[in-house]
């Protein structure tokens, strides 16, 4: 339309979740919609506008509404012991969060590289938030769980640069700077927290020969804001190489978390206690893959799925999930 490309749609999504404790018969659920008053919880519109200037420049404006559902481990109402003073328990009445996302993008595509820069704002209603509180039975025991917060706002700027330095050397970097404001109502008291954070990713690819390739990936995520404190910084590096024997047979080797630094942690600061925790999901490992291709791939399936959109700022604000 007058040189502006557009794509728009709306999705209706009915939600029905029911859980039951078989030993007690206790049930818990959330069901949308129960009435017309909850129509905002089942409709998810989206609109994407784009304007190309010559062949190398493009501007985009996007808006979409999304739903984020709690994970299994966030729901199960069973006690998991970390140590004598700290336990974790899921919240069976935890409901979904609803996300309003808007962004303005600019992309440039050149002969030896490309640039994509975005300014975005994301409002999350009933945001799924980690919390820590003292046990009613023993105040020296801290309980970690999840609740639906009141709201969360992320405003940020993200830029991705891809560059072919030479015929055998490619470089990609991504930087994301964002401001977070989050609020949580707990025990009749409103808890607010806000602050800036950032993360950066880099990838270096070396084509040693036509068959042999090396790749380095690095990632750093600065401390992030949560209602009762912050998430610890994370950094790690991965190294990999691949070799193509022929059109059907290839091999690859990967050293994940080369310096064994990938660990996750939180700091909770309240009027009654301070808790610092560190955990690992997996340690450094080395993996070898052998791939044999047979038949012809159906590339049309990828074209049908190409309508998916990139989630801006995902490297920073989604890690707490």
PDB file of C-alpha atoms in Angstrom:
ATOM      1  CA  UNK A   1       0.000   0.000   0.000  1.00  0.00           C
ATOM      2  CA  UNK A   2       1.817   3.118  -1.328  1.00  0.00           C
ATOM      3  CA  UNK A   3       5.135   1.350  -0.916  1.00  0.00           C
ATOM      4  CA  UNK A   4       4.435   0.175   2.642  1.00  0.00           C
ATOM      5  CA  UNK A   5       4.318  -3.563   3.261  1.00  0.00           C
ATOM      6  CA  UNK A   6       1.915  -4.760   5.914  1.00  0.00           C
ATOM      7  CA  UNK A   7       0.944  -7.970   7.640  1.00  0.00           C
ATOM      8  CA  UNK A   8      -1.742  -8.198  10.308  1.00  0.00           C
ATOM      9  CA  UNK A   9      -3.749 -10.844  12.097  1.00  0.00           C
ATOM     10  CA  UNK A  10      -5.388 -11.906  15.320  1.00  0.00           C
ATOM     11  CA  UNK A  11      -5.275 -15.209  17.199  1.00  0.00           C
ATOM     12  CA  UNK A  12      -7.908 -16.554  19.573  1.00  0.00           C
ATOM     13  CA  UNK A  13      -6.477 -18.871  22.202  1.00  0.00           C
ATOM     14  CA  UNK A  14      -8.619 -20.686  24.758  1.00  0.00           C
ATOM     15  CA  UNK A  15      -6.768 -21.682  27.929  1.00  0.00           C
ATOM     16  CA  UNK A  16      -7.851 -24.597  30.132  1.00  0.00           C
ATOM     17  CA  UNK A  17      -5.512 -25.794  32.872  1.00  0.00           C
ATOM     18  CA  UNK A  18      -6.626 -28.056  35.717  1.00  0.00           C
ATOM     19  CA  UNK A  19      -4.378 -29.825  38.229  1.00  0.00           C
ATOM     20  CA  UNK A  20      -5.278 -32.281  40.969  1.00  0.00           C
ATOM     21  CA  UNK A  21      -3.371 -33.619  43.954  1.00  0.00           C
ATOM     22  CA  UNK A  22      -4.344 -37.283  43.843  1.00  0.00           C
ATOM     23  CA  UNK A  23      -3.532 -37.951  47.500  1.00  0.00           C
ATOM     24  CA  UNK A  24      -5.776 -35.163  48.838  1.00  0.00           C
ATOM     25  CA  UNK A  25      -8.201 -34.486  45.989  1.00  0.00           C
ATOM     26  CA  UNK A  26      -7.291 -30.787  46.051  1.00  0.00           C
ATOM     27  CA  UNK A  27      -7.656 -29.101  42.647  1.00  0.00           C
ATOM     28  CA  UNK A  28      -6.334 -25.863  41.166  1.00  0.00           C
ATOM     29  CA  UNK A  29      -6.954 -24.320  37.768  1.00  0.00           C
ATOM     30  CA  UNK A  30      -7.072 -21.300  35.512  1.00  0.00           C
ATOM     31  CA  UNK A  31      -9.505 -21.161  32.605  1.00  0.00           C
ATOM     32  CA  UNK A  32      -9.819 -18.336  30.047  1.00  0.00           C
ATOM     33  CA  UNK A  33     -12.304 -17.066  29.104  1.00  0.00           C
ATOM     34  CA  UNK A  34     -14.884 -17.568  31.797  1.00  0.00           C
ATOM     35  CA  UNK A  35     -16.880 -14.551  30.613  1.00  0.00           C
ATOM     36  CA  UNK A  36     -16.797 -11.743  28.057  1.00  0.00           C
ATOM     37  CA  UNK A  37     -14.965  -9.609  30.605  1.00  0.00           C
ATOM     38  CA  UNK A  38     -11.858 -11.727  29.973  1.00  0.00           C
ATOM     39  CA  UNK A  39     -11.889 -11.253  26.197  1.00  0.00           C
ATOM     40  CA  UNK A  40      -8.555  -9.403  26.488  1.00  0.00           C
ATOM     41  CA  UNK A  41      -6.965 -12.641  27.753  1.00  0.00           C
ATOM     42  CA  UNK A  42      -7.876 -14.705  24.683  1.00  0.00           C
ATOM     43  CA  UNK A  43      -7.285 -12.317  21.753  1.00  0.00           C
ATOM     44  CA  UNK A  44      -3.734 -11.767  20.504  1.00  0.00           C
ATOM     45  CA  UNK A  45      -3.488  -9.247  17.649  1.00  0.00           C
ATOM     46  CA  UNK A  46      -0.333  -8.436  15.684  1.00  0.00           C
ATOM     47  CA  UNK A  47       0.572  -5.944  12.978  1.00  0.00           C
ATOM     48  CA  UNK A  48       3.862  -5.492  11.095  1.00  0.00           C
ATOM     49  CA  UNK A  49       4.625  -2.533   8.827  1.00  0.00           C
ATOM     50  CA  UNK A  50       7.721  -2.164   6.640  1.00  0.00           C
ATOM     51  CA  UNK A  51       9.062   0.420   4.211  1.00  0.00           C
ATOM     52  CA  UNK A  52      11.980  -0.301   1.891  1.00  0.00           C
ATOM     53  CA  UNK A  53      14.214   2.482   0.589  1.00  0.00           C
ATOM     54  CA  UNK A  54      16.061   1.296  -2.483  1.00  0.00           C
ATOM     55  CA  UNK A  55      17.490  -2.178  -1.945  1.00  0.00           C
ATOM     56  CA  UNK A  56      19.652  -1.725   1.137  1.00  0.00           C
ATOM     57  CA  UNK A  57      17.504   0.129   3.681  1.00  0.00           C
ATOM     58  CA  UNK A  58      14.306  -0.914   5.420  1.00  0.00           C
ATOM     59  CA  UNK A  59      12.267   0.556   8.277  1.00  0.00           C
ATOM     60  CA  UNK A  60       9.809  -1.526  10.311  1.00  0.00           C
ATOM     61  CA  UNK A  61       7.179  -0.883  12.975  1.00  0.00           C
ATOM     62  CA  UNK A  62       5.670  -3.832  14.807  1.00  0.00           C
ATOM     63  CA  UNK A  63       3.127  -4.465  17.541  1.00  0.00           C
ATOM     64  CA  UNK A  64       2.073  -7.831  18.935  1.00  0.00           C
ATOM     65  CA  UNK A  65       0.390  -9.283  21.989  1.00  0.00           C
ATOM     66  CA  UNK A  66       1.676 -12.568  23.425  1.00  0.00           C
ATOM     67  CA  UNK A  67       1.080 -15.004  26.258  1.00  0.00           C
ATOM     68  CA  UNK A  68       3.724 -16.596  28.459  1.00  0.00           C
ATOM     69  CA  UNK A  69       2.721 -19.710  30.370  1.00  0.00           C
ATOM     70  CA  UNK A  70       4.357 -20.960  33.587  1.00  0.00           C
ATOM     71  CA  UNK A  71       6.690 -23.920  33.289  1.00  0.00           C
ATOM     72  CA  UNK A  72       6.112 -27.316  34.849  1.00  0.00           C
ATOM     73  CA  UNK A  73       8.687 -26.821  37.606  1.00  0.00           C
ATOM     74  CA  UNK A  74       7.070 -23.489  38.513  1.00  0.00           C
ATOM     75  CA  UNK A  75       3.683 -25.154  39.055  1.00  0.00           C
ATOM     76  CA  UNK A  76       4.230 -28.453  40.874  1.00  0.00           C
ATOM     77  CA  UNK A  77       3.335 -27.982  44.580  1.00  0.00           C
ATOM     78  CA  UNK A  78       6.025 -30.275  46.006  1.00  0.00           C
ATOM     79  CA  UNK A  79       8.894 -29.303  48.268  1.00  0.00           C
ATOM     80  CA  UNK A  80      12.394 -29.591  46.770  1.00  0.00           C
ATOM     81  CA  UNK A  81      15.197 -29.268  49.312  1.00  0.00           C
ATOM     82  CA  UNK A  82      18.306 -27.329  48.390  1.00  0.00           C
ATOM     83  CA  UNK A  83      19.658 -27.350  51.955  1.00  0.00           C
ATOM     84  CA  UNK A  84      18.378 -27.227  55.493  1.00  0.00           C
ATOM     85  CA  UNK A  85      17.688 -23.488  55.435  1.00  0.00           C
ATOM     86  CA  UNK A  86      16.340 -23.205  51.876  1.00  0.00           C
ATOM     87  CA  UNK A  87      13.559 -25.077  50.079  1.00  0.00           C
ATOM     88  CA  UNK A  88      11.805 -24.569  46.764  1.00  0.00           C
ATOM     89  CA  UNK A  89       8.142 -25.204  46.041  1.00  0.00           C
ATOM     90  CA  UNK A  90       6.028 -24.560  42.951  1.00  0.00           C
ATOM     91  CA  UNK A  91       2.898 -22.428  42.915  1.00  0.00           C
ATOM     92  CA  UNK A  92      -0.093 -24.395  41.543  1.00  0.00           C
ATOM     93  CA  UNK A  93      -2.248 -21.263  41.183  1.00  0.00           C
ATOM     94  CA  UNK A  94       0.364 -19.482  39.073  1.00  0.00           C
ATOM     95  CA  UNK A  95      -1.295 -18.088  35.940  1.00  0.00           C
ATOM     96  CA  UNK A  96       0.026 -16.935  32.550  1.00  0.00           C
ATOM     97  CA  UNK A  97       1.575 -13.547  31.880  1.00  0.00           C
ATOM     98  CA  UNK A  98       0.391 -11.300  29.046  1.00  0.00           C
ATOM     99  CA  UNK A  99       2.862  -9.295  26.968  1.00  0.00           C
ATOM    100  CA  UNK A 100       2.330  -6.188  24.848  1.00  0.00           C
ATOM    101  CA  UNK A 101       5.350  -5.712  22.599  1.00  0.00           C
ATOM    102  CA  UNK A 102       6.129  -2.811  20.284  1.00  0.00           C
ATOM    103  CA  UNK A 103       9.299  -2.104  18.323  1.00  0.00           C
ATOM    104  CA  UNK A 104      10.760   0.158  15.655  1.00  0.00           C
ATOM    105  CA  UNK A 105      13.504  -1.377  13.505  1.00  0.00           C
ATOM    106  CA  UNK A 106      16.003  -0.218  10.941  1.00  0.00           C
ATOM    107  CA  UNK A 107      17.980  -2.671   8.814  1.00  0.00           C
ATOM    108  CA  UNK A 108      20.785  -2.160   6.335  1.00  0.00           C
ATOM    109  CA  UNK A 109      22.059  -4.858   4.007  1.00  0.00           C
ATOM    110  CA  UNK A 110      25.385  -4.270   2.249  1.00  0.00           C
ATOM    111  CA  UNK A 111      27.716  -6.329   0.114  1.00  0.00           C
ATOM    112  CA  UNK A 112      29.887  -7.451   3.035  1.00  0.00           C
ATOM    113  CA  UNK A 113      27.563  -7.194   6.011  1.00  0.00           C
ATOM    114  CA  UNK A 114      24.291  -6.142   7.556  1.00  0.00           C
ATOM    115  CA  UNK A 115      22.965  -4.041  10.434  1.00  0.00           C
ATOM    116  CA  UNK A 116      19.730  -4.411  12.397  1.00  0.00           C
ATOM    117  CA  UNK A 117      18.936  -1.956  15.172  1.00  0.00           C
ATOM    118  CA  UNK A 118      15.735  -1.880  17.228  1.00  0.00           C
ATOM    119  CA  UNK A 119      14.105   0.292  19.863  1.00  0.00           C
ATOM    120  CA  UNK A 120      11.481  -1.672  21.769  1.00  0.00           C
ATOM    121  CA  UNK A 121       9.080  -1.519  24.686  1.00  0.00           C
ATOM    122  CA  UNK A 122       7.564  -4.555  26.364  1.00  0.00           C
ATOM    123  CA  UNK A 123       4.819  -4.400  28.981  1.00  0.00           C
ATOM    124  CA  UNK A 124       4.191  -7.624  30.899  1.00  0.00           C
ATOM    125  CA  UNK A 125       0.978  -7.913  32.909  1.00  0.00           C
ATOM    126  CA  UNK A 126       0.825 -10.500  35.744  1.00  0.00           C
ATOM    127  CA  UNK A 127       4.532 -11.149  35.140  1.00  0.00           C
ATOM    128  CA  UNK A 128       5.798 -14.501  36.440  1.00  0.00           C
ATOM    129  CA  UNK A 129       8.264 -13.512  39.139  1.00  0.00           C
ATOM    130  CA  UNK A 130      10.597 -15.487  41.470  1.00  0.00           C
ATOM    131  CA  UNK A 131      10.086 -14.688  45.173  1.00  0.00           C
ATOM    132  CA  UNK A 132      11.587 -15.728  48.498  1.00  0.00           C
ATOM    133  CA  UNK A 133       9.808 -15.571  51.862  1.00  0.00           C
ATOM    134  CA  UNK A 134      10.210 -16.983  55.374  1.00  0.00           C
ATOM    135  CA  UNK A 135       8.379 -20.133  56.444  1.00  0.00           C
ATOM    136  CA  UNK A 136       5.404 -19.662  58.764  1.00  0.00           C
ATOM    137  CA  UNK A 137       6.508 -22.746  60.712  1.00  0.00           C
ATOM    138  CA  UNK A 138      10.176 -21.820  61.112  1.00  0.00           C
ATOM    139  CA  UNK A 139      11.294 -18.252  60.289  1.00  0.00           C
ATOM    140  CA  UNK A 140      14.877 -19.473  59.827  1.00  0.00           C
ATOM    141  CA  UNK A 141      13.828 -21.436  56.719  1.00  0.00           C
ATOM    142  CA  UNK A 142      13.511 -19.528  53.439  1.00  0.00           C
ATOM    143  CA  UNK A 143      11.072 -20.706  50.769  1.00  0.00           C
ATOM    144  CA  UNK A 144      11.624 -19.961  47.065  1.00  0.00           C
ATOM    145  CA  UNK A 145       8.621 -19.945  44.754  1.00  0.00           C
ATOM    146  CA  UNK A 146       6.933 -18.013  41.930  1.00  0.00           C
ATOM    147  CA  UNK A 147       4.023 -15.583  41.866  1.00  0.00           C
ATOM    148  CA  UNK A 148       2.253 -13.370  39.357  1.00  0.00           C
ATOM    149  CA  UNK A 149       3.517  -9.833  39.836  1.00  0.00           C
ATOM    150  CA  UNK A 150       1.485  -6.740  39.064  1.00  0.00           C
ATOM    151  CA  UNK A 151       3.325  -5.526  35.991  1.00  0.00           C
ATOM    152  CA  UNK A 152       6.737  -5.232  34.388  1.00  0.00           C
ATOM    153  CA  UNK A 153       8.085  -2.753  31.849  1.00  0.00           C
ATOM    154  CA  UNK A 154      11.186  -3.198  29.665  1.00  0.00           C
ATOM    155  CA  UNK A 155      12.432  -0.433  27.374  1.00  0.00           C
ATOM    156  CA  UNK A 156      15.567  -1.046  25.377  1.00  0.00           C
ATOM    157  CA  UNK A 157      17.798  -0.690  22.363  1.00  0.00           C
ATOM    158  CA  UNK A 158      19.226  -3.716  20.578  1.00  0.00           C
ATOM    159  CA  UNK A 159      21.678  -3.832  17.672  1.00  0.00           C
ATOM    160  CA  UNK A 160      23.019  -6.747  15.641  1.00  0.00           C
ATOM    161  CA  UNK A 161      25.954  -6.360  13.227  1.00  0.00           C
ATOM    162  CA  UNK A 162      27.122  -9.044  10.791  1.00  0.00           C
ATOM    163  CA  UNK A 163      30.335  -8.475   8.840  1.00  0.00           C
ATOM    164  CA  UNK A 164      32.430 -10.486   6.409  1.00  0.00           C
ATOM    165  CA  UNK A 165      35.929  -9.216   7.131  1.00  0.00           C
ATOM    166  CA  UNK A 166      37.541 -11.439   4.499  1.00  0.00           C
ATOM    167  CA  UNK A 167      36.425 -14.410   2.415  1.00  0.00           C
ATOM    168  CA  UNK A 168      37.418 -16.715   5.259  1.00  0.00           C
ATOM    169  CA  UNK A 169      36.515 -14.613   8.327  1.00  0.00           C
ATOM    170  CA  UNK A 170      32.988 -13.619   9.457  1.00  0.00           C
ATOM    171  CA  UNK A 171      32.017 -11.703  12.573  1.00  0.00           C
ATOM    172  CA  UNK A 172      28.620 -11.188  14.258  1.00  0.00           C
ATOM    173  CA  UNK A 173      27.890  -9.192  17.401  1.00  0.00           C
ATOM    174  CA  UNK A 174      24.711  -8.360  19.289  1.00  0.00           C
ATOM    175  CA  UNK A 175      24.317  -5.758  22.040  1.00  0.00           C
ATOM    176  CA  UNK A 176      21.199  -5.049  24.071  1.00  0.00           C
ATOM    177  CA  UNK A 177      20.744  -2.253  26.642  1.00  0.00           C
ATOM    178  CA  UNK A 178      17.456  -2.022  28.515  1.00  0.00           C
ATOM    179  CA  UNK A 179      15.700  -0.439  31.485  1.00  0.00           C
ATOM    180  CA  UNK A 180      13.427  -2.578  33.680  1.00  0.00           C
ATOM    181  CA  UNK A 181      10.743  -1.496  36.129  1.00  0.00           C
ATOM    182  CA  UNK A 182       8.870  -4.222  38.009  1.00  0.00           C
ATOM    183  CA  UNK A 183       6.364  -4.290  40.864  1.00  0.00           C
ATOM    184  CA  UNK A 184       5.073  -7.060  43.106  1.00  0.00           C
ATOM    185  CA  UNK A 185       2.391  -7.133  45.793  1.00  0.00           C
ATOM    186  CA  UNK A 186       3.326  -9.456  48.642  1.00  0.00           C
ATOM    187  CA  UNK A 187       1.737  -9.719  52.063  1.00  0.00           C
ATOM    188  CA  UNK A 188      -0.284  -6.570  51.450  1.00  0.00           C
ATOM    189  CA  UNK A 189       2.888  -4.599  50.688  1.00  0.00           C
ATOM    190  CA  UNK A 190       3.867  -3.243  47.274  1.00  0.00           C
ATOM    191  CA  UNK A 191       7.481  -4.010  46.303  1.00  0.00           C
ATOM    192  CA  UNK A 192       9.058  -1.991  43.482  1.00  0.00           C
ATOM    193  CA  UNK A 193      12.436  -2.250  41.811  1.00  0.00           C
ATOM    194  CA  UNK A 194      13.973  -0.677  38.728  1.00  0.00           C
ATOM    195  CA  UNK A 195      17.300  -0.304  36.977  1.00  0.00           C
ATOM    196  CA  UNK A 196      19.371  -0.717  33.821  1.00  0.00           C
ATOM    197  CA  UNK A 197      21.014  -3.832  32.451  1.00  0.00           C
ATOM    198  CA  UNK A 198      22.738  -4.978  29.278  1.00  0.00           C
ATOM    199  CA  UNK A 199      24.155  -8.002  27.499  1.00  0.00           C
ATOM    200  CA  UNK A 200      26.477  -8.638  24.586  1.00  0.00           C
ATOM    201  CA  UNK A 201      27.085 -11.636  22.345  1.00  0.00           C
ATOM    202  CA  UNK A 202      29.787 -12.272  19.760  1.00  0.00           C
ATOM    203  CA  UNK A 203      30.505 -14.927  17.172  1.00  0.00           C
ATOM    204  CA  UNK A 204      33.661 -15.353  15.101  1.00  0.00           C
ATOM    205  CA  UNK A 205      33.654 -17.841  12.217  1.00  0.00           C
ATOM    206  CA  UNK A 206      36.814 -18.938  10.395  1.00  0.00           C
ATOM    207  CA  UNK A 207      36.710 -20.919   7.148  1.00  0.00           C
ATOM    208  CA  UNK A 208      40.102 -22.600   7.283  1.00  0.00           C
ATOM    209  CA  UNK A 209      39.435 -24.575   4.099  1.00  0.00           C
ATOM    210  CA  UNK A 210      36.437 -25.357   1.932  1.00  0.00           C
ATOM    211  CA  UNK A 211      35.701 -28.278   4.249  1.00  0.00           C
ATOM    212  CA  UNK A 212      37.013 -27.164   7.646  1.00  0.00           C
ATOM    213  CA  UNK A 213      35.361 -24.413   9.742  1.00  0.00           C
ATOM    214  CA  UNK A 214      36.038 -23.055  13.229  1.00  0.00           C
ATOM    215  CA  UNK A 215      33.660 -20.972  15.360  1.00  0.00           C
ATOM    216  CA  UNK A 216      33.891 -19.049  18.646  1.00  0.00           C
ATOM    217  CA  UNK A 217      30.878 -17.805  20.623  1.00  0.00           C
ATOM    218  CA  UNK A 218      30.994 -15.512  23.638  1.00  0.00           C
ATOM    219  CA  UNK A 219      28.160 -14.247  25.818  1.00  0.00           C
ATOM    220  CA  UNK A 220      27.944 -11.837  28.766  1.00  0.00           C
ATOM    221  CA  UNK A 221      24.783 -10.820  30.623  1.00  0.00           C
ATOM    222  CA  UNK A 222      24.992  -8.082  33.233  1.00  0.00           C
ATOM    223  CA  UNK A 223      23.040  -8.207  36.521  1.00  0.00           C
ATOM    224  CA  UNK A 224      19.278  -7.870  35.986  1.00  0.00           C
ATOM    225  CA  UNK A 225      16.497  -6.484  38.131  1.00  0.00           C
ATOM    226  CA  UNK A 226      13.891  -8.645  39.895  1.00  0.00           C
ATOM    227  CA  UNK A 227      11.377  -7.307  42.468  1.00  0.00           C
ATOM    228  CA  UNK A 228      13.284  -8.418  45.568  1.00  0.00           C
ATOM    229  CA  UNK A 229      16.832  -8.003  44.260  1.00  0.00           C
ATOM    230  CA  UNK A 230      18.792  -8.936  41.170  1.00  0.00           C
ATOM    231  CA  UNK A 231      20.059 -11.830  39.064  1.00  0.00           C
ATOM    232  CA  UNK A 232      23.814 -12.402  39.059  1.00  0.00           C
ATOM    233  CA  UNK A 233      25.845 -11.738  35.890  1.00  0.00           C
ATOM    234  CA  UNK A 234      26.549 -14.656  33.544  1.00  0.00           C
ATOM    235  CA  UNK A 235      29.370 -15.141  31.075  1.00  0.00           C
ATOM    236  CA  UNK A 236      30.604 -18.112  29.057  1.00  0.00           C
ATOM    237  CA  UNK A 237      32.358 -19.102  25.814  1.00  0.00           C
ATOM    238  CA  UNK A 238      31.875 -21.971  23.384  1.00  0.00           C
ATOM    239  CA  UNK A 239      34.305 -23.286  20.745  1.00  0.00           C
ATOM    240  CA  UNK A 240      33.414 -25.584  17.855  1.00  0.00           C
ATOM    241  CA  UNK A 241      34.703 -26.901  14.548  1.00  0.00           C
ATOM    242  CA  UNK A 242      33.133 -28.800  11.675  1.00  0.00           C
ATOM    243  CA  UNK A 243      34.444 -30.817   8.757  1.00  0.00           C
ATOM    244  CA  UNK A 244      32.526 -31.768   5.603  1.00  0.00           C
ATOM    245  CA  UNK A 245      33.743 -35.046   4.127  1.00  0.00           C
ATOM    246  CA  UNK A 246      31.281 -35.008   1.208  1.00  0.00           C
ATOM    247  CA  UNK A 247      27.730 -33.936   0.377  1.00  0.00           C
ATOM    248  CA  UNK A 248      26.236 -36.528   2.705  1.00  0.00           C
ATOM    249  CA  UNK A 249      28.697 -37.018   5.547  1.00  0.00           C
ATOM    250  CA  UNK A 250      30.035 -34.417   8.006  1.00  0.00           C
ATOM    251  CA  UNK A 251      31.346 -34.165  11.559  1.00  0.00           C
ATOM    252  CA  UNK A 252      31.431 -31.463  14.238  1.00  0.00           C
ATOM    253  CA  UNK A 253      32.976 -31.048  17.686  1.00  0.00           C
ATOM    254  CA  UNK A 254      31.899 -28.562  20.375  1.00  0.00           C
ATOM    255  CA  UNK A 255      33.464 -27.477  23.658  1.00  0.00           C
ATOM    256  CA  UNK A 256      30.614 -25.909  25.625  1.00  0.00           C
ATOM    257  CA  UNK A 257      31.366 -23.427  28.421  1.00  0.00           C
ATOM    258  CA  UNK A 258      35.091 -23.651  27.739  1.00  0.00           C
ATOM    259  CA  UNK A 259      36.162 -21.934  30.983  1.00  0.00           C
ATOM    260  CA  UNK A 260      33.465 -23.580  33.141  1.00  0.00           C
ATOM    261  CA  UNK A 261      31.958 -20.233  34.158  1.00  0.00           C
ATOM    262  CA  UNK A 262      28.265 -20.757  33.313  1.00  0.00           C
ATOM    263  CA  UNK A 263      26.446 -20.539  36.620  1.00  0.00           C
ATOM    264  CA  UNK A 264      23.221 -18.870  37.635  1.00  0.00           C
ATOM    265  CA  UNK A 265      22.539 -17.007  40.844  1.00  0.00           C
ATOM    266  CA  UNK A 266      20.283 -14.504  42.572  1.00  0.00           C
ATOM    267  CA  UNK A 267      20.519 -12.006  45.394  1.00  0.00           C
ATOM    268  CA  UNK A 268      17.329 -11.352  47.378  1.00  0.00           C
ATOM    269  CA  UNK A 269      17.307  -8.303  49.660  1.00  0.00           C
ATOM    270  CA  UNK A 270      14.326  -7.755  51.983  1.00  0.00           C
ATOM    271  CA  UNK A 271      13.655  -6.078  55.329  1.00  0.00           C
ATOM    272  CA  UNK A 272      13.904  -9.437  57.109  1.00  0.00           C
ATOM    273  CA  UNK A 273      16.685 -11.354  55.358  1.00  0.00           C
ATOM    274  CA  UNK A 274      19.320 -11.476  52.637  1.00  0.00           C
ATOM    275  CA  UNK A 275      19.769 -14.568  50.466  1.00  0.00           C
ATOM    276  CA  UNK A 276      22.520 -15.253  47.954  1.00  0.00           C
ATOM    277  CA  UNK A 277      22.333 -18.414  45.847  1.00  0.00           C
ATOM    278  CA  UNK A 278      24.365 -19.950  43.018  1.00  0.00           C
ATOM    279  CA  UNK A 279      23.434 -23.020  40.973  1.00  0.00           C
ATOM    280  CA  UNK A 280      24.472 -24.893  37.842  1.00  0.00           C
ATOM    281  CA  UNK A 281      22.280 -26.635  35.286  1.00  0.00           C
ATOM    282  CA  UNK A 282      25.192 -28.326  33.560  1.00  0.00           C
ATOM    283  CA  UNK A 283      28.973 -28.122  33.619  1.00  0.00           C
ATOM    284  CA  UNK A 284      31.502 -27.856  30.823  1.00  0.00           C
ATOM    285  CA  UNK A 285      31.301 -30.654  28.279  1.00  0.00           C
ATOM    286  CA  UNK A 286      32.784 -31.799  24.975  1.00  0.00           C
ATOM    287  CA  UNK A 287      30.505 -33.233  22.288  1.00  0.00           C
ATOM    288  CA  UNK A 288      31.120 -34.837  18.885  1.00  0.00           C
ATOM    289  CA  UNK A 289      28.383 -35.173  16.233  1.00  0.00           C
ATOM    290  CA  UNK A 290      28.446 -37.273  13.085  1.00  0.00           C
ATOM    291  CA  UNK A 291      25.832 -36.426  10.433  1.00  0.00           C
ATOM    292  CA  UNK A 292      24.741 -38.477   7.460  1.00  0.00           C
ATOM    293  CA  UNK A 293      22.221 -36.909   5.073  1.00  0.00           C
ATOM    294  CA  UNK A 294      19.943 -39.030   2.944  1.00  0.00           C
ATOM    295  CA  UNK A 295      17.082 -38.002   0.660  1.00  0.00           C
ATOM    296  CA  UNK A 296      16.263 -34.452  -0.344  1.00  0.00           C
ATOM    297  CA  UNK A 297      15.062 -31.847   2.197  1.00  0.00           C
ATOM    298  CA  UNK A 298      11.649 -30.248   1.732  1.00  0.00           C
ATOM    299  CA  UNK A 299      12.682 -26.579   1.838  1.00  0.00           C
ATOM    300  CA  UNK A 300       9.091 -25.431   1.420  1.00  0.00           C
ATOM    301  CA  UNK A 301       8.402 -26.269   5.068  1.00  0.00           C
ATOM    302  CA  UNK A 302      10.920 -23.623   6.157  1.00  0.00           C
ATOM    303  CA  UNK A 303       9.289 -21.040   3.913  1.00  0.00           C
ATOM    304  CA  UNK A 304       5.935 -21.775   5.546  1.00  0.00           C
ATOM    305  CA  UNK A 305       7.425 -21.279   8.989  1.00  0.00           C
ATOM    306  CA  UNK A 306       9.335 -18.109   8.184  1.00  0.00           C
ATOM    307  CA  UNK A 307       6.550 -15.857   9.493  1.00  0.00           C
ATOM    308  CA  UNK A 308       7.899 -16.102  13.052  1.00  0.00           C
ATOM    309  CA  UNK A 309       9.222 -12.886  14.562  1.00  0.00           C
ATOM    310  CA  UNK A 310      12.371 -12.245  16.537  1.00  0.00           C
ATOM    311  CA  UNK A 311      11.862 -11.437  20.210  1.00  0.00           C
ATOM    312  CA  UNK A 312      13.815  -8.233  20.989  1.00  0.00           C
ATOM    313  CA  UNK A 313      15.808  -8.251  24.164  1.00  0.00           C
ATOM    314  CA  UNK A 314      15.311 -11.939  24.698  1.00  0.00           C
ATOM    315  CA  UNK A 315      18.890 -12.516  25.780  1.00  0.00           C
ATOM    316  CA  UNK A 316      18.411 -10.357  28.836  1.00  0.00           C
ATOM    317  CA  UNK A 317      14.905 -10.483  30.162  1.00  0.00           C
ATOM    318  CA  UNK A 318      13.926 -14.085  29.594  1.00  0.00           C
ATOM    319  CA  UNK A 319      16.804 -15.794  31.448  1.00  0.00           C
ATOM    320  CA  UNK A 320      14.971 -15.739  34.783  1.00  0.00           C
ATOM    321  CA  UNK A 321      12.478 -18.183  33.297  1.00  0.00           C
TER     322      UNK A 321
END
